[in-house]
Amino acid sequence: MPASAIYQLKGKVDGKLVGTIGAFISMSGYSRDAVDALRVGKNLNVILFDRSDIDQAVRVGFAEVFGFKLRQAAEKGEVFIPYEVVPDAGVAPSPGVPLTVVVEGAVDASIIRGIAENLSRSGTPTRDLQIIVARGVMGMSHIAEAAAQARGGDVLAIADSDGHRTAIPHLDMLQGQNIETIIVDPWIEKWFGFSSPAEARQVPRREIPRRVASIDVADLAARDPEFGRLIKILSA
């Protein structure tokens, strides 16, 4: 969903009694700029839900999911933290230390899954991965913090610098709190031959993991220290 659709609801909420909260639900997700535009607004009175939140609401109840997101908004000023950061108590933990990976967008999530598949095919086991899409860069630090507190395991936050490393709010300061951060200059898509993130988004989503799974991981890790560090963190 674009920012314009969210701001239509926000305009309605702004006209209500002070303290009114709007809930925007998009089963098709949000564009990165839509979520970040809302995050930098002065009055945070709309909370965003996506398909993963609704899936969780079916399991634990909408009141539980809404309450969690209200707490995150009140404590962190964050309009979109997926409920999936909360571990599922009904699932037995996997052996070893799990890893929650927080990424900016859906393409980045597909890339991480492709790297994990690549490692598995080459005989290198990966950690038990939970990937959370932050829908933009502005809220990544808050989502990483929430995941570290709720899930209890290690967290990796991966962001693109887009040529402006200092533009990523608070991400570097998270290092050392059971949270690792990797900031790729200028963007993660460069590792796989894409000239820009826009070019990667033109490729069918199902093709991304296949393309990533076919690269020479060892060669790329030797040439790019940040990619080599990513491989070390993902490996079991």
Tab-separated table of C-alpha atoms in Angstrom:
chain	number	residue	atom	x	y	z
A	1	MET	CA	0.000	0.000	0.000
A	2	PRO	CA	1.285	3.504	-0.813
A	3	ALA	CA	1.672	6.325	1.693
A	4	SER	CA	-1.340	8.139	0.229
A	5	ALA	CA	-3.718	5.354	1.311
A	6	ILE	CA	-2.403	5.449	4.884
A	7	TYR	CA	-2.643	9.227	5.065
A	8	GLN	CA	-6.308	9.077	4.046
A	9	LEU	CA	-6.998	7.138	7.238
A	10	LYS	CA	-4.678	9.366	9.262
A	11	GLY	CA	-6.629	12.421	8.093
A	12	LYS	CA	-9.829	10.878	9.417
A	13	VAL	CA	-8.210	9.998	12.755
A	14	ASP	CA	-6.775	13.514	13.106
A	15	GLY	CA	-10.335	14.843	12.968
A	16	LYS	CA	-11.528	12.667	15.869
A	17	LEU	CA	-11.239	13.155	19.626
A	18	VAL	CA	-7.621	13.355	20.874
A	19	GLY	CA	-6.465	9.868	21.807
A	20	THR	CA	-8.271	8.111	18.960
A	21	ILE	CA	-6.107	5.406	17.353
A	22	GLY	CA	-6.478	4.171	13.795
A	23	ALA	CA	-5.662	0.629	12.691
A	24	PHE	CA	-4.611	0.187	9.060
A	25	ILE	CA	-4.577	-3.405	7.790
A	26	SER	CA	-2.884	-4.303	4.492
A	27	MET	CA	-2.804	-7.948	3.456
A	28	SER	CA	-0.522	-7.038	0.522
A	29	GLY	CA	2.107	-5.255	2.640
A	30	TYR	CA	3.392	-1.677	2.419
A	31	SER	CA	5.882	0.188	0.296
A	32	ARG	CA	9.062	1.156	2.173
A	33	ASP	CA	8.460	4.858	1.780
A	34	ALA	CA	4.891	4.523	3.084
A	35	VAL	CA	5.922	3.179	6.472
A	36	ASP	CA	8.926	5.467	6.870
A	37	ALA	CA	6.805	8.499	5.943
A	38	LEU	CA	4.394	7.667	8.751
A	39	ARG	CA	7.231	7.006	11.184
A	40	VAL	CA	8.648	10.500	10.837
A	41	GLY	CA	5.269	12.187	11.287
A	42	LYS	CA	4.628	14.431	14.278
A	43	ASN	CA	1.463	12.713	15.549
A	44	LEU	CA	1.633	8.923	15.680
A	45	ASN	CA	-2.014	7.903	15.836
A	46	VAL	CA	-2.173	5.114	13.233
A	47	ILE	CA	-0.842	1.599	13.833
A	48	LEU	CA	-0.047	-0.651	10.879
A	49	PHE	CA	-0.938	-4.328	10.539
A	50	ASP	CA	0.089	-6.699	7.760
A	51	ARG	CA	-0.713	-10.274	6.802
A	52	SER	CA	1.649	-11.740	9.407
A	53	ASP	CA	-0.156	-9.793	12.158
A	54	ILE	CA	-3.539	-11.101	11.025
A	55	ASP	CA	-2.200	-14.668	10.847
A	56	GLN	CA	-1.019	-14.271	14.439
A	57	ALA	CA	-4.351	-12.704	15.451
A	58	VAL	CA	-6.135	-15.838	14.261
A	59	ARG	CA	-3.888	-17.826	16.589
A	60	VAL	CA	-3.779	-15.659	19.734
A	61	GLY	CA	-6.631	-13.194	19.263
A	62	PHE	CA	-6.746	-9.703	17.797
A	63	ALA	CA	-6.778	-8.047	21.239
A	64	GLU	CA	-3.402	-9.636	22.080
A	65	VAL	CA	-1.804	-8.500	18.824
A	66	PHE	CA	-3.305	-5.006	19.060
A	67	GLY	CA	-2.186	-4.686	22.684
A	68	PHE	CA	1.371	-5.646	21.751
A	69	LYS	CA	1.485	-3.077	18.950
A	70	LEU	CA	0.017	-0.379	21.218
A	71	ARG	CA	2.747	-1.050	23.803
A	72	GLN	CA	5.458	-0.801	21.163
A	73	ALA	CA	3.969	2.471	19.888
A	74	ALA	CA	3.808	3.902	23.409
A	75	GLU	CA	7.284	2.767	24.486
A	76	LYS	CA	9.229	3.197	21.244
A	77	GLY	CA	7.141	5.554	19.119
A	78	GLU	CA	6.999	2.834	16.462
A	79	VAL	CA	3.936	2.367	14.237
A	80	PHE	CA	4.915	-0.971	12.730
A	81	ILE	CA	6.518	-3.773	14.710
A	82	PRO	CA	5.217	-7.145	13.498
A	83	TYR	CA	3.771	-9.389	16.202
A	84	GLU	CA	5.913	-12.178	14.747
A	85	VAL	CA	8.804	-10.918	16.894
A	86	VAL	CA	6.997	-12.682	19.777
A	87	PRO	CA	8.060	-16.350	19.903
A	88	ASP	CA	5.404	-19.013	19.431
A	89	ALA	CA	5.171	-20.784	22.788
A	90	GLY	CA	3.563	-23.779	21.112
A	91	VAL	CA	6.645	-24.575	19.029
A	92	ALA	CA	9.586	-26.388	20.613
A	93	PRO	CA	12.835	-24.418	20.262
A	94	SER	CA	15.321	-25.692	17.710
A	95	PRO	CA	18.711	-26.909	18.923
A	96	GLY	CA	21.445	-24.309	18.943
A	97	VAL	CA	21.114	-20.558	19.165
A	98	PRO	CA	18.370	-19.218	16.838
A	99	LEU	CA	18.871	-16.064	14.812
A	100	THR	CA	16.274	-13.408	14.052
A	101	VAL	CA	17.166	-11.436	10.908
A	102	VAL	CA	15.577	-7.991	10.473
A	103	VAL	CA	15.643	-6.635	6.913
A	104	GLU	CA	14.227	-3.565	5.177
A	105	GLY	CA	12.018	-5.155	2.531
A	106	ALA	CA	10.642	-8.339	0.982
A	107	VAL	CA	13.418	-8.552	-1.645
A	108	ASP	CA	16.011	-8.513	1.153
A	109	ALA	CA	14.139	-11.341	2.888
A	110	SER	CA	14.229	-13.393	-0.338
A	111	ILE	CA	17.972	-12.743	-0.603
A	112	ILE	CA	18.640	-14.008	2.924
A	113	ARG	CA	16.589	-17.152	2.247
A	114	GLY	CA	18.571	-17.692	-0.959
A	115	ILE	CA	21.883	-17.358	0.878
A	116	ALA	CA	20.729	-19.886	3.496
A	117	GLU	CA	19.709	-22.294	0.712
A	118	ASN	CA	23.075	-21.757	-0.980
A	119	LEU	CA	24.941	-22.595	2.224
A	120	SER	CA	22.838	-25.698	2.838
A	121	ARG	CA	23.476	-26.990	-0.684
A	122	SER	CA	27.220	-26.576	-0.166
A	123	GLY	CA	27.099	-28.551	3.080
A	124	THR	CA	27.266	-25.590	5.482
A	125	PRO	CA	24.396	-25.742	7.984
A	126	THR	CA	22.711	-22.480	8.915
A	127	ARG	CA	21.172	-21.375	12.164
A	128	ASP	CA	17.435	-21.551	12.779
A	129	LEU	CA	16.403	-18.345	10.995
A	130	GLN	CA	13.390	-16.114	11.633
A	131	ILE	CA	13.213	-13.274	9.094
A	132	ILE	CA	11.252	-10.116	9.900
A	133	VAL	CA	10.566	-7.459	7.263
A	134	ALA	CA	10.693	-3.946	8.761
A	135	ARG	CA	9.088	-2.224	5.742
A	136	GLY	CA	11.661	0.565	5.645
A	137	VAL	CA	14.797	1.567	7.489
A	138	MET	CA	13.495	4.061	10.046
A	139	GLY	CA	12.036	1.463	12.397
A	140	MET	CA	14.689	-1.235	12.105
A	141	SER	CA	16.418	-0.399	15.382
A	142	HIS	CA	13.131	-0.578	17.306
A	143	ILE	CA	12.136	-3.857	15.672
A	144	ALA	CA	15.573	-5.364	16.362
A	145	GLU	CA	15.357	-4.298	20.010
A	146	ALA	CA	11.847	-5.727	20.376
A	147	ALA	CA	12.929	-9.020	18.788
A	148	ALA	CA	15.956	-9.290	21.086
A	149	GLN	CA	13.802	-8.694	24.165
A	150	ALA	CA	10.934	-10.968	23.146
A	151	ARG	CA	12.710	-13.856	21.477
A	152	GLY	CA	15.751	-14.077	23.738
A	153	GLY	CA	18.143	-15.187	20.990
A	154	ASP	CA	20.528	-13.318	18.717
A	155	VAL	CA	19.346	-10.686	16.253
A	156	LEU	CA	20.951	-9.538	13.004
A	157	ALA	CA	19.812	-6.258	11.408
A	158	ILE	CA	20.802	-5.750	7.760
A	159	ALA	CA	20.278	-2.383	6.085
A	160	ASP	CA	21.372	-0.593	2.922
A	161	SER	CA	23.334	2.609	3.362
A	162	ASP	CA	22.062	3.993	0.027
A	163	GLY	CA	25.318	5.954	0.058
A	164	HIS	CA	24.455	7.657	3.371
A	165	ARG	CA	25.484	5.421	6.264
A	166	THR	CA	24.667	8.050	8.886
A	167	ALA	CA	21.065	8.177	7.671
A	168	ILE	CA	20.236	4.880	9.406
A	169	PRO	CA	18.803	5.847	12.814
A	170	HIS	CA	20.434	4.240	15.857
A	171	LEU	CA	21.355	0.998	14.094
A	172	ASP	CA	25.076	1.193	14.851
A	173	MET	CA	24.363	1.841	18.545
A	174	LEU	CA	22.623	-1.540	18.869
A	175	GLN	CA	25.856	-3.476	18.354
A	176	GLY	CA	26.754	-5.581	21.389
A	177	GLN	CA	23.244	-6.041	22.826
A	178	ASN	CA	22.818	-9.558	21.405
A	179	ILE	CA	22.308	-7.644	18.165
A	180	GLU	CA	24.662	-7.662	15.190
A	181	THR	CA	24.332	-5.020	12.495
A	182	ILE	CA	25.492	-5.080	8.891
A	183	ILE	CA	25.149	-1.928	6.812
A	184	VAL	CA	25.796	-2.675	3.148
A	185	ASP	CA	27.196	0.140	1.027
A	186	PRO	CA	25.333	1.086	-1.078
A	187	TRP	CA	22.782	-1.785	-1.129
A	188	ILE	CA	22.563	-5.540	-0.588
A	189	GLU	CA	21.550	-6.189	-4.218
A	190	LYS	CA	25.084	-5.294	-5.387
A	191	TRP	CA	26.300	-8.685	-4.155
A	192	PHE	CA	24.272	-10.468	-6.811
A	193	GLY	CA	24.917	-8.393	-9.908
A	194	PHE	CA	21.975	-6.001	-9.692
A	195	SER	CA	22.769	-2.408	-10.600
A	196	SER	CA	20.158	-1.055	-8.194
A	197	PRO	CA	17.388	-2.142	-5.805
A	198	ALA	CA	14.860	-1.076	-8.462
A	199	GLU	CA	16.327	-3.595	-10.917
A	200	ALA	CA	16.055	-6.365	-8.310
A	201	ARG	CA	12.391	-5.504	-7.685
A	202	GLN	CA	11.669	-6.060	-11.391
A	203	VAL	CA	12.781	-9.686	-11.085
A	204	PRO	CA	9.979	-12.114	-10.097
A	205	ARG	CA	10.178	-12.707	-6.344
A	206	ARG	CA	10.514	-16.478	-6.729
A	207	GLU	CA	13.584	-15.976	-8.952
A	208	ILE	CA	15.579	-14.067	-6.319
A	209	PRO	CA	16.424	-17.072	-4.078
A	210	ARG	CA	17.350	-19.134	-7.164
A	211	ARG	CA	19.712	-16.450	-8.415
A	212	VAL	CA	21.276	-16.016	-4.969
A	213	ALA	CA	21.564	-19.777	-4.483
A	214	SER	CA	23.702	-20.066	-7.635
A	215	ILE	CA	26.521	-17.666	-6.627
A	216	ASP	CA	29.943	-18.730	-5.373
A	217	VAL	CA	29.579	-17.876	-1.676
A	218	ALA	CA	33.214	-18.555	-0.778
A	219	ASP	CA	34.527	-16.337	-3.583
A	220	LEU	CA	32.197	-13.459	-2.735
A	221	ALA	CA	33.004	-13.745	0.978
A	222	ALA	CA	36.718	-13.526	0.168
A	223	ARG	CA	36.209	-10.394	-1.934
A	224	ASP	CA	33.701	-8.589	0.313
A	225	PRO	CA	34.364	-8.476	4.095
A	226	GLU	CA	30.774	-7.514	4.932
A	227	PHE	CA	29.402	-10.477	2.998
A	228	GLY	CA	31.968	-12.734	4.675
A	229	ARG	CA	30.780	-11.484	8.077
A	230	LEU	CA	27.168	-12.186	7.088
A	231	ILE	CA	28.051	-15.773	6.174
A	232	LYS	CA	29.769	-16.297	9.545
A	233	ILE	CA	26.713	-15.013	11.423
A	234	LEU	CA	24.252	-17.125	9.423
A	235	SER	CA	26.299	-20.324	9.707
A	236	ALA	CA	25.491	-22.719	12.548
